[in-house]
């Protein structure tokens, strides 16, 4: 995705603030897998957490990403894992890999940017028969105990107009995420045993949504604000409003400050606490996981 390749994008903040994937997600993918575990390829690896997560289960892991900045973060977070190699490349061209040489392809929070007309033929080329394809992504979080704050978050995230974030999402990628990857359809002529595992959160308490919950976190409101600032839409908004800097950096306030100003009006538990940014809340992400097997 173009935003993450820009020199102005903070790859370090992305690595620090983005959610991690629980072991049960990795175990779900591994339980689906059949056959050898020689080579796993993580496509769109970002800061490398998926490659790190599968390294102990495969002889070798190859982590690829089109962004050199993301690969730098992945290398810095490797933590001494010796069986991971890194390669700068787009998802649609893995010509450095031989045909029928890969046992598993995985991709976390990246597949909504792929060109599927080129991606799926390349996956069919490099994956051995019976090999696994695992793609997953997560949509916006929900404040599970705070429905009004969730409503305000959605208004700012998808409202139209240059003063909100909705116009700054790159499409069709964001819509694919919002639809929990239902728009991604492995071609029937090359793929079998397709499974979809989804979760749609709700603001009625923890685990009150529908489906299989993978991604949840208890987070300080200050960290939640800075997480929103890693969104690609925020980066687009920031380019259009360079004079509106966040208050914690000495500015008059950015759109995230404005968003939480609105939340404080309707969430008295937050608004009546002068140290509200230190308050911890439970959040959950909606998610979609696709598993498919190479014919």
PDB file of C-alpha atoms in Angstrom:
ATOM      1  CA  UNK A   1       0.000   0.000   0.000  1.00  0.00           C
ATOM      2  CA  UNK A   2       1.342   3.416  -0.993  1.00  0.00           C
ATOM      3  CA  UNK A   3       0.850   5.094   2.404  1.00  0.00           C
ATOM      4  CA  UNK A   4       3.127   2.675   4.236  1.00  0.00           C
ATOM      5  CA  UNK A   5       5.888   3.180   1.674  1.00  0.00           C
ATOM      6  CA  UNK A   6       6.015   6.962   2.164  1.00  0.00           C
ATOM      7  CA  UNK A   7       8.998   8.429   3.991  1.00  0.00           C
ATOM      8  CA  UNK A   8       6.630  10.497   6.133  1.00  0.00           C
ATOM      9  CA  UNK A   9       4.881   7.413   7.517  1.00  0.00           C
ATOM     10  CA  UNK A  10       6.067   6.320  10.984  1.00  0.00           C
ATOM     11  CA  UNK A  11       6.880   2.640  10.642  1.00  0.00           C
ATOM     12  CA  UNK A  12       8.114   2.585  14.250  1.00  0.00           C
ATOM     13  CA  UNK A  13       4.760   3.843  15.578  1.00  0.00           C
ATOM     14  CA  UNK A  14       2.975   1.276  13.456  1.00  0.00           C
ATOM     15  CA  UNK A  15       5.100  -1.508  14.924  1.00  0.00           C
ATOM     16  CA  UNK A  16       4.591  -0.278  18.489  1.00  0.00           C
ATOM     17  CA  UNK A  17       0.870   0.470  18.431  1.00  0.00           C
ATOM     18  CA  UNK A  18      -0.727  -2.041  16.076  1.00  0.00           C
ATOM     19  CA  UNK A  19      -2.375  -5.089  17.720  1.00  0.00           C
ATOM     20  CA  UNK A  20      -0.606  -8.428  17.874  1.00  0.00           C
ATOM     21  CA  UNK A  21      -2.181 -11.737  16.930  1.00  0.00           C
ATOM     22  CA  UNK A  22      -2.930 -14.312  19.645  1.00  0.00           C
ATOM     23  CA  UNK A  23      -1.427 -17.772  19.620  1.00  0.00           C
ATOM     24  CA  UNK A  24      -4.884 -19.268  19.024  1.00  0.00           C
ATOM     25  CA  UNK A  25      -4.983 -17.617  15.592  1.00  0.00           C
ATOM     26  CA  UNK A  26      -1.669 -19.207  14.624  1.00  0.00           C
ATOM     27  CA  UNK A  27      -2.855 -22.533  16.038  1.00  0.00           C
ATOM     28  CA  UNK A  28      -6.058 -22.327  13.998  1.00  0.00           C
ATOM     29  CA  UNK A  29      -4.036 -21.919  10.797  1.00  0.00           C
ATOM     30  CA  UNK A  30      -1.599 -24.692  11.755  1.00  0.00           C
ATOM     31  CA  UNK A  31      -4.443 -27.073  12.643  1.00  0.00           C
ATOM     32  CA  UNK A  32      -5.853 -26.583   9.138  1.00  0.00           C
ATOM     33  CA  UNK A  33      -2.482 -27.242   7.480  1.00  0.00           C
ATOM     34  CA  UNK A  34      -1.609 -30.654   6.066  1.00  0.00           C
ATOM     35  CA  UNK A  35       1.732 -32.105   5.040  1.00  0.00           C
ATOM     36  CA  UNK A  36       5.278 -30.818   5.228  1.00  0.00           C
ATOM     37  CA  UNK A  37       6.411 -27.658   7.005  1.00  0.00           C
ATOM     38  CA  UNK A  38       9.567 -26.732   5.170  1.00  0.00           C
ATOM     39  CA  UNK A  39       8.813 -23.237   3.867  1.00  0.00           C
ATOM     40  CA  UNK A  40       6.278 -20.653   4.992  1.00  0.00           C
ATOM     41  CA  UNK A  41       6.038 -17.302   3.197  1.00  0.00           C
ATOM     42  CA  UNK A  42       4.572 -14.254   4.967  1.00  0.00           C
ATOM     43  CA  UNK A  43       3.351 -11.789   2.328  1.00  0.00           C
ATOM     44  CA  UNK A  44       3.006  -8.138   3.264  1.00  0.00           C
ATOM     45  CA  UNK A  45       4.859  -8.944   6.457  1.00  0.00           C
ATOM     46  CA  UNK A  46       4.873  -5.384   7.809  1.00  0.00           C
ATOM     47  CA  UNK A  47       6.847  -5.325  11.044  1.00  0.00           C
ATOM     48  CA  UNK A  48       7.266  -9.101  11.001  1.00  0.00           C
ATOM     49  CA  UNK A  49       5.053 -10.404  13.800  1.00  0.00           C
ATOM     50  CA  UNK A  50       3.433 -13.103  11.645  1.00  0.00           C
ATOM     51  CA  UNK A  51       6.789 -14.389  10.385  1.00  0.00           C
ATOM     52  CA  UNK A  52       7.998 -14.485  13.986  1.00  0.00           C
ATOM     53  CA  UNK A  53       4.843 -16.336  15.020  1.00  0.00           C
ATOM     54  CA  UNK A  54       5.281 -19.159  12.507  1.00  0.00           C
ATOM     55  CA  UNK A  55       9.083 -19.467  12.696  1.00  0.00           C
ATOM     56  CA  UNK A  56       9.058 -22.236  15.297  1.00  0.00           C
ATOM     57  CA  UNK A  57       6.732 -24.384  13.165  1.00  0.00           C
ATOM     58  CA  UNK A  58       8.661 -24.309   9.872  1.00  0.00           C
ATOM     59  CA  UNK A  59      12.196 -25.077   8.767  1.00  0.00           C
ATOM     60  CA  UNK A  60      12.345 -21.689   7.033  1.00  0.00           C
ATOM     61  CA  UNK A  61      10.165 -18.585   6.844  1.00  0.00           C
ATOM     62  CA  UNK A  62      10.407 -15.966   4.103  1.00  0.00           C
ATOM     63  CA  UNK A  63       9.023 -12.527   5.038  1.00  0.00           C
ATOM     64  CA  UNK A  64       8.200 -10.229   2.110  1.00  0.00           C
ATOM     65  CA  UNK A  65       6.934  -6.665   1.888  1.00  0.00           C
ATOM     66  CA  UNK A  66       7.017  -3.923  -0.768  1.00  0.00           C
ATOM     67  CA  UNK A  67       8.080  -1.329   1.846  1.00  0.00           C
ATOM     68  CA  UNK A  68      11.755  -1.119   2.825  1.00  0.00           C
ATOM     69  CA  UNK A  69      10.738   0.785   5.964  1.00  0.00           C
ATOM     70  CA  UNK A  70       8.506  -2.044   7.097  1.00  0.00           C
ATOM     71  CA  UNK A  71      11.240  -4.594   6.430  1.00  0.00           C
ATOM     72  CA  UNK A  72      13.636  -2.543   8.554  1.00  0.00           C
ATOM     73  CA  UNK A  73      11.126  -2.746  11.413  1.00  0.00           C
ATOM     74  CA  UNK A  74      10.719  -6.481  10.877  1.00  0.00           C
ATOM     75  CA  UNK A  75      14.459  -7.046  11.086  1.00  0.00           C
ATOM     76  CA  UNK A  76      14.702  -4.928  14.244  1.00  0.00           C
ATOM     77  CA  UNK A  77      11.961  -6.990  15.918  1.00  0.00           C
ATOM     78  CA  UNK A  78      13.379 -10.357  14.854  1.00  0.00           C
ATOM     79  CA  UNK A  79      14.726 -11.102  18.384  1.00  0.00           C
ATOM     80  CA  UNK A  80      17.389 -13.509  17.185  1.00  0.00           C
ATOM     81  CA  UNK A  81      15.193 -15.869  15.145  1.00  0.00           C
ATOM     82  CA  UNK A  82      17.652 -17.367  12.689  1.00  0.00           C
ATOM     83  CA  UNK A  83      15.364 -19.113  10.186  1.00  0.00           C
ATOM     84  CA  UNK A  84      13.632 -16.001   8.786  1.00  0.00           C
ATOM     85  CA  UNK A  85      14.815 -14.368   5.557  1.00  0.00           C
ATOM     86  CA  UNK A  86      13.548 -10.996   4.325  1.00  0.00           C
ATOM     87  CA  UNK A  87      12.809  -9.955   0.770  1.00  0.00           C
ATOM     88  CA  UNK A  88      11.430  -6.700  -0.636  1.00  0.00           C
ATOM     89  CA  UNK A  89       8.780  -7.593  -3.175  1.00  0.00           C
ATOM     90  CA  UNK A  90       5.119  -7.100  -4.042  1.00  0.00           C
ATOM     91  CA  UNK A  91       2.623  -9.848  -3.297  1.00  0.00           C
ATOM     92  CA  UNK A  92       1.984 -10.483  -6.973  1.00  0.00           C
ATOM     93  CA  UNK A  93       5.565 -11.210  -8.032  1.00  0.00           C
ATOM     94  CA  UNK A  94       7.518 -13.779  -6.025  1.00  0.00           C
ATOM     95  CA  UNK A  95       9.674 -14.847  -8.962  1.00  0.00           C
ATOM     96  CA  UNK A  96      12.594 -15.554  -6.614  1.00  0.00           C
ATOM     97  CA  UNK A  97      10.636 -18.615  -5.393  1.00  0.00           C
ATOM     98  CA  UNK A  98      10.533 -21.831  -7.405  1.00  0.00           C
ATOM     99  CA  UNK A  99       7.306 -23.462  -8.533  1.00  0.00           C
ATOM    100  CA  UNK A 100       5.699 -25.913  -6.072  1.00  0.00           C
ATOM    101  CA  UNK A 101       8.245 -24.965  -3.382  1.00  0.00           C
ATOM    102  CA  UNK A 102       6.081 -23.415  -0.655  1.00  0.00           C
ATOM    103  CA  UNK A 103       4.104 -25.246   2.048  1.00  0.00           C
ATOM    104  CA  UNK A 104       2.168 -22.298   3.449  1.00  0.00           C
ATOM    105  CA  UNK A 105       1.374 -18.724   2.453  1.00  0.00           C
ATOM    106  CA  UNK A 106       0.132 -16.385   5.171  1.00  0.00           C
ATOM    107  CA  UNK A 107      -0.742 -12.712   5.228  1.00  0.00           C
ATOM    108  CA  UNK A 108      -2.007 -10.633   8.138  1.00  0.00           C
ATOM    109  CA  UNK A 109      -3.738  -7.293   7.459  1.00  0.00           C
ATOM    110  CA  UNK A 110      -2.354  -6.976   3.938  1.00  0.00           C
ATOM    111  CA  UNK A 111      -4.438  -9.050   1.501  1.00  0.00           C
ATOM    112  CA  UNK A 112      -6.988  -6.274   0.947  1.00  0.00           C
ATOM    113  CA  UNK A 113      -4.322  -4.417  -1.073  1.00  0.00           C
ATOM    114  CA  UNK A 114      -3.448  -7.275  -3.426  1.00  0.00           C
ATOM    115  CA  UNK A 115      -4.240  -7.423  -7.135  1.00  0.00           C
ATOM    116  CA  UNK A 116      -6.092 -10.752  -7.075  1.00  0.00           C
ATOM    117  CA  UNK A 117      -5.949 -11.207 -10.850  1.00  0.00           C
ATOM    118  CA  UNK A 118      -2.169 -11.569 -10.445  1.00  0.00           C
ATOM    119  CA  UNK A 119      -1.945 -12.753  -6.828  1.00  0.00           C
ATOM    120  CA  UNK A 120      -3.876 -16.003  -7.115  1.00  0.00           C
ATOM    121  CA  UNK A 121      -2.023 -17.270 -10.231  1.00  0.00           C
ATOM    122  CA  UNK A 122       1.283 -16.567  -8.468  1.00  0.00           C
ATOM    123  CA  UNK A 123       0.107 -18.438  -5.356  1.00  0.00           C
ATOM    124  CA  UNK A 124      -0.932 -21.390  -7.516  1.00  0.00           C
ATOM    125  CA  UNK A 125       2.525 -21.384  -9.093  1.00  0.00           C
ATOM    126  CA  UNK A 126       4.621 -21.391  -5.928  1.00  0.00           C
ATOM    127  CA  UNK A 127       2.472 -23.499  -3.574  1.00  0.00           C
ATOM    128  CA  UNK A 128       2.764 -27.266  -3.701  1.00  0.00           C
ATOM    129  CA  UNK A 129      -0.407 -29.307  -4.070  1.00  0.00           C
ATOM    130  CA  UNK A 130      -2.244 -29.529  -0.741  1.00  0.00           C
ATOM    131  CA  UNK A 131      -0.435 -26.473   0.628  1.00  0.00           C
ATOM    132  CA  UNK A 132      -2.185 -23.865   2.767  1.00  0.00           C
ATOM    133  CA  UNK A 133      -3.204 -20.292   2.057  1.00  0.00           C
ATOM    134  CA  UNK A 134      -4.142 -18.245   5.130  1.00  0.00           C
ATOM    135  CA  UNK A 135      -5.273 -14.619   4.792  1.00  0.00           C
ATOM    136  CA  UNK A 136      -6.693 -12.524   7.603  1.00  0.00           C
ATOM    137  CA  UNK A 137      -7.482  -8.936   8.413  1.00  0.00           C
ATOM    138  CA  UNK A 138      -9.125  -6.873  11.127  1.00  0.00           C
ATOM    139  CA  UNK A 139     -11.514  -3.960  10.898  1.00  0.00           C
ATOM    140  CA  UNK A 140     -12.097  -1.095  13.327  1.00  0.00           C
ATOM    141  CA  UNK A 141     -12.168  -1.739  17.041  1.00  0.00           C
ATOM    142  CA  UNK A 142     -15.200  -1.421  19.289  1.00  0.00           C
ATOM    143  CA  UNK A 143     -15.229  -0.067  22.840  1.00  0.00           C
ATOM    144  CA  UNK A 144     -17.141  -3.062  24.148  1.00  0.00           C
ATOM    145  CA  UNK A 145     -18.473  -1.306  27.267  1.00  0.00           C
ATOM    146  CA  UNK A 146     -19.012   2.087  25.669  1.00  0.00           C
ATOM    147  CA  UNK A 147     -21.555   2.119  22.822  1.00  0.00           C
ATOM    148  CA  UNK A 148     -21.646   5.911  22.526  1.00  0.00           C
ATOM    149  CA  UNK A 149     -17.867   6.167  22.180  1.00  0.00           C
ATOM    150  CA  UNK A 150     -18.042   3.440  19.523  1.00  0.00           C
ATOM    151  CA  UNK A 151     -20.715   5.386  17.644  1.00  0.00           C
ATOM    152  CA  UNK A 152     -18.544   8.520  17.688  1.00  0.00           C
ATOM    153  CA  UNK A 153     -15.501   6.551  16.535  1.00  0.00           C
ATOM    154  CA  UNK A 154     -17.450   5.249  13.544  1.00  0.00           C
ATOM    155  CA  UNK A 155     -18.726   8.746  12.715  1.00  0.00           C
ATOM    156  CA  UNK A 156     -15.211  10.152  12.571  1.00  0.00           C
ATOM    157  CA  UNK A 157     -13.764   7.078  10.830  1.00  0.00           C
ATOM    158  CA  UNK A 158     -16.276   6.966   7.988  1.00  0.00           C
ATOM    159  CA  UNK A 159     -18.036  10.319   7.890  1.00  0.00           C
ATOM    160  CA  UNK A 160     -17.720  12.190   4.607  1.00  0.00           C
ATOM    161  CA  UNK A 161     -15.993  15.526   4.214  1.00  0.00           C
ATOM    162  CA  UNK A 162     -12.393  16.666   4.478  1.00  0.00           C
ATOM    163  CA  UNK A 163     -12.729  17.282   8.229  1.00  0.00           C
ATOM    164  CA  UNK A 164     -13.431  13.590   8.914  1.00  0.00           C
ATOM    165  CA  UNK A 165     -11.505  10.458   7.966  1.00  0.00           C
ATOM    166  CA  UNK A 166     -13.926   8.726   5.607  1.00  0.00           C
ATOM    167  CA  UNK A 167     -12.642  10.394   2.449  1.00  0.00           C
ATOM    168  CA  UNK A 168      -9.045   9.400   3.189  1.00  0.00           C
ATOM    169  CA  UNK A 169      -9.375   5.611   3.167  1.00  0.00           C
ATOM    170  CA  UNK A 170      -7.892   4.009   0.076  1.00  0.00           C
ATOM    171  CA  UNK A 171     -10.432   1.931  -1.791  1.00  0.00           C
ATOM    172  CA  UNK A 172     -11.398  -0.764  -2.480  1.00  0.00           C
ATOM    173  CA  UNK A 173      -9.037  -1.988   0.245  1.00  0.00           C
ATOM    174  CA  UNK A 174     -10.906  -0.512   3.180  1.00  0.00           C
ATOM    175  CA  UNK A 175     -14.252  -1.859   2.051  1.00  0.00           C
ATOM    176  CA  UNK A 176     -12.708  -5.317   1.740  1.00  0.00           C
ATOM    177  CA  UNK A 177     -11.536  -5.068   5.363  1.00  0.00           C
ATOM    178  CA  UNK A 178     -14.916  -3.826   6.543  1.00  0.00           C
ATOM    179  CA  UNK A 179     -16.543  -6.820   4.843  1.00  0.00           C
ATOM    180  CA  UNK A 180     -14.185  -9.142   6.733  1.00  0.00           C
ATOM    181  CA  UNK A 181     -12.501 -10.356   3.518  1.00  0.00           C
ATOM    182  CA  UNK A 182     -15.707 -11.816   2.064  1.00  0.00           C
ATOM    183  CA  UNK A 183     -14.824 -10.085  -1.218  1.00  0.00           C
ATOM    184  CA  UNK A 184     -11.683 -12.223  -1.538  1.00  0.00           C
ATOM    185  CA  UNK A 185     -12.643 -15.419  -3.346  1.00  0.00           C
ATOM    186  CA  UNK A 186     -10.009 -18.076  -4.113  1.00  0.00           C
ATOM    187  CA  UNK A 187     -10.757 -19.377  -7.644  1.00  0.00           C
ATOM    188  CA  UNK A 188     -12.530 -22.733  -7.478  1.00  0.00           C
ATOM    189  CA  UNK A 189     -10.363 -24.239 -10.205  1.00  0.00           C
ATOM    190  CA  UNK A 190      -7.248 -23.995  -8.020  1.00  0.00           C
ATOM    191  CA  UNK A 191      -8.497 -24.087  -4.411  1.00  0.00           C
ATOM    192  CA  UNK A 192     -10.502 -26.476  -2.218  1.00  0.00           C
ATOM    193  CA  UNK A 193     -11.607 -26.751   1.416  1.00  0.00           C
ATOM    194  CA  UNK A 194     -12.168 -22.995   1.686  1.00  0.00           C
ATOM    195  CA  UNK A 195     -13.073 -21.952   5.231  1.00  0.00           C
ATOM    196  CA  UNK A 196     -14.026 -18.537   6.604  1.00  0.00           C
ATOM    197  CA  UNK A 197     -13.790 -17.667  10.286  1.00  0.00           C
ATOM    198  CA  UNK A 198     -15.233 -14.299  11.249  1.00  0.00           C
ATOM    199  CA  UNK A 199     -15.990 -12.127  14.249  1.00  0.00           C
ATOM    200  CA  UNK A 200     -18.242  -9.075  14.431  1.00  0.00           C
ATOM    201  CA  UNK A 201     -17.860  -7.276  17.789  1.00  0.00           C
ATOM    202  CA  UNK A 202     -20.627  -5.545  19.720  1.00  0.00           C
ATOM    203  CA  UNK A 203     -20.712  -2.832  22.370  1.00  0.00           C
ATOM    204  CA  UNK A 204     -22.541  -5.023  24.875  1.00  0.00           C
ATOM    205  CA  UNK A 205     -19.574  -6.227  26.915  1.00  0.00           C
ATOM    206  CA  UNK A 206     -16.641  -8.522  26.243  1.00  0.00           C
ATOM    207  CA  UNK A 207     -17.166 -11.350  23.761  1.00  0.00           C
ATOM    208  CA  UNK A 208     -20.718 -10.139  23.085  1.00  0.00           C
ATOM    209  CA  UNK A 209     -20.258 -10.218  19.309  1.00  0.00           C
ATOM    210  CA  UNK A 210     -20.925 -12.961  16.776  1.00  0.00           C
ATOM    211  CA  UNK A 211     -18.382 -15.508  15.605  1.00  0.00           C
ATOM    212  CA  UNK A 212     -14.899 -16.513  16.757  1.00  0.00           C
ATOM    213  CA  UNK A 213     -13.055 -13.802  18.670  1.00  0.00           C
ATOM    214  CA  UNK A 214      -9.327 -13.587  17.992  1.00  0.00           C
ATOM    215  CA  UNK A 215      -8.366  -9.997  18.680  1.00  0.00           C
ATOM    216  CA  UNK A 216      -9.010  -8.128  21.913  1.00  0.00           C
ATOM    217  CA  UNK A 217      -7.037  -5.868  24.207  1.00  0.00           C
ATOM    218  CA  UNK A 218      -7.233  -3.838  27.384  1.00  0.00           C
ATOM    219  CA  UNK A 219      -5.715  -0.500  26.463  1.00  0.00           C
ATOM    220  CA  UNK A 220      -5.123   2.970  27.871  1.00  0.00           C
ATOM    221  CA  UNK A 221      -7.133   5.664  26.130  1.00  0.00           C
ATOM    222  CA  UNK A 222      -3.898   7.522  25.343  1.00  0.00           C
ATOM    223  CA  UNK A 223      -2.544   4.450  23.535  1.00  0.00           C
ATOM    224  CA  UNK A 224      -5.848   4.022  21.735  1.00  0.00           C
ATOM    225  CA  UNK A 225      -5.580   7.587  20.447  1.00  0.00           C
ATOM    226  CA  UNK A 226      -2.091   6.971  19.138  1.00  0.00           C
ATOM    227  CA  UNK A 227      -3.178   3.668  17.589  1.00  0.00           C
ATOM    228  CA  UNK A 228      -5.802   5.559  15.558  1.00  0.00           C
ATOM    229  CA  UNK A 229      -2.983   7.817  14.405  1.00  0.00           C
ATOM    230  CA  UNK A 230      -1.412   4.777  12.674  1.00  0.00           C
ATOM    231  CA  UNK A 231      -4.432   4.446  10.377  1.00  0.00           C
ATOM    232  CA  UNK A 232      -3.735   5.158   6.738  1.00  0.00           C
ATOM    233  CA  UNK A 233      -6.768   7.472   6.671  1.00  0.00           C
ATOM    234  CA  UNK A 234      -5.271   9.541   9.483  1.00  0.00           C
ATOM    235  CA  UNK A 235      -2.056   9.879   7.483  1.00  0.00           C
ATOM    236  CA  UNK A 236      -4.078  11.138   4.513  1.00  0.00           C
ATOM    237  CA  UNK A 237      -5.957  13.590   6.729  1.00  0.00           C
ATOM    238  CA  UNK A 238      -2.676  14.811   8.243  1.00  0.00           C
ATOM    239  CA  UNK A 239      -1.256  15.573   4.790  1.00  0.00           C
ATOM    240  CA  UNK A 240      -4.274  17.800   4.111  1.00  0.00           C
ATOM    241  CA  UNK A 241      -4.132  19.484   7.547  1.00  0.00           C
ATOM    242  CA  UNK A 242      -0.406  19.963   8.309  1.00  0.00           C
ATOM    243  CA  UNK A 243      -1.100  22.827  10.718  1.00  0.00           C
ATOM    244  CA  UNK A 244      -3.362  20.773  12.991  1.00  0.00           C
ATOM    245  CA  UNK A 245      -0.955  18.956  15.279  1.00  0.00           C
ATOM    246  CA  UNK A 246      -1.876  16.762  18.236  1.00  0.00           C
ATOM    247  CA  UNK A 247      -1.991  18.477  21.622  1.00  0.00           C
ATOM    248  CA  UNK A 248       0.560  16.203  23.256  1.00  0.00           C
ATOM    249  CA  UNK A 249       3.073  17.547  20.709  1.00  0.00           C
ATOM    250  CA  UNK A 250       2.186  21.148  21.534  1.00  0.00           C
ATOM    251  CA  UNK A 251      -0.380  21.676  18.784  1.00  0.00           C
ATOM    252  CA  UNK A 252      -3.938  22.938  18.977  1.00  0.00           C
ATOM    253  CA  UNK A 253      -5.333  19.471  18.419  1.00  0.00           C
ATOM    254  CA  UNK A 254      -5.769  17.039  15.525  1.00  0.00           C
ATOM    255  CA  UNK A 255      -8.794  15.037  14.448  1.00  0.00           C
ATOM    256  CA  UNK A 256      -8.110  12.367  17.068  1.00  0.00           C
ATOM    257  CA  UNK A 257      -8.137  15.002  19.810  1.00  0.00           C
ATOM    258  CA  UNK A 258     -11.422  16.267  18.380  1.00  0.00           C
ATOM    259  CA  UNK A 259     -12.837  12.743  18.287  1.00  0.00           C
ATOM    260  CA  UNK A 260     -12.069  12.118  21.930  1.00  0.00           C
ATOM    261  CA  UNK A 261     -13.347  15.563  22.917  1.00  0.00           C
ATOM    262  CA  UNK A 262     -16.706  14.406  21.578  1.00  0.00           C
ATOM    263  CA  UNK A 263     -16.446  11.075  23.399  1.00  0.00           C
ATOM    264  CA  UNK A 264     -15.794  12.814  26.726  1.00  0.00           C
ATOM    265  CA  UNK A 265     -19.106  14.656  26.411  1.00  0.00           C
ATOM    266  CA  UNK A 266     -21.029  11.372  26.304  1.00  0.00           C
ATOM    267  CA  UNK A 267     -18.862   9.135  28.467  1.00  0.00           C
ATOM    268  CA  UNK A 268     -19.054  10.680  31.970  1.00  0.00           C
ATOM    269  CA  UNK A 269     -16.771   8.014  33.402  1.00  0.00           C
ATOM    270  CA  UNK A 270     -14.061   9.450  31.160  1.00  0.00           C
ATOM    271  CA  UNK A 271     -15.025  13.113  31.133  1.00  0.00           C
ATOM    272  CA  UNK A 272     -15.151  13.455  34.942  1.00  0.00           C
ATOM    273  CA  UNK A 273     -11.609  12.161  35.370  1.00  0.00           C
ATOM    274  CA  UNK A 274      -8.798  14.656  34.794  1.00  0.00           C
ATOM    275  CA  UNK A 275      -6.470  11.716  34.182  1.00  0.00           C
ATOM    276  CA  UNK A 276      -8.845  10.139  31.675  1.00  0.00           C
ATOM    277  CA  UNK A 277      -6.074   9.334  29.207  1.00  0.00           C
ATOM    278  CA  UNK A 278      -4.661   6.837  31.721  1.00  0.00           C
ATOM    279  CA  UNK A 279      -7.995   5.027  31.998  1.00  0.00           C
ATOM    280  CA  UNK A 280      -7.998   1.491  30.607  1.00  0.00           C
ATOM    281  CA  UNK A 281     -10.820   0.146  28.444  1.00  0.00           C
ATOM    282  CA  UNK A 282     -11.561  -3.155  26.716  1.00  0.00           C
ATOM    283  CA  UNK A 283     -11.640  -3.159  22.936  1.00  0.00           C
ATOM    284  CA  UNK A 284     -12.265  -5.866  20.346  1.00  0.00           C
ATOM    285  CA  UNK A 285     -11.626  -5.934  16.627  1.00  0.00           C
ATOM    286  CA  UNK A 286     -13.837  -7.469  13.997  1.00  0.00           C
ATOM    287  CA  UNK A 287     -11.875  -9.915  11.869  1.00  0.00           C
ATOM    288  CA  UNK A 288     -12.009 -12.261   8.921  1.00  0.00           C
ATOM    289  CA  UNK A 289      -9.783 -15.295   8.287  1.00  0.00           C
ATOM    290  CA  UNK A 290      -9.756 -17.207   4.988  1.00  0.00           C
ATOM    291  CA  UNK A 291      -8.174 -20.651   4.769  1.00  0.00           C
ATOM    292  CA  UNK A 292      -7.813 -22.500   1.472  1.00  0.00           C
ATOM    293  CA  UNK A 293      -5.948 -25.531   0.177  1.00  0.00           C
ATOM    294  CA  UNK A 294      -4.117 -25.718  -3.145  1.00  0.00           C
ATOM    295  CA  UNK A 295      -5.656 -28.330  -5.455  1.00  0.00           C
TER     296      UNK A 295
END
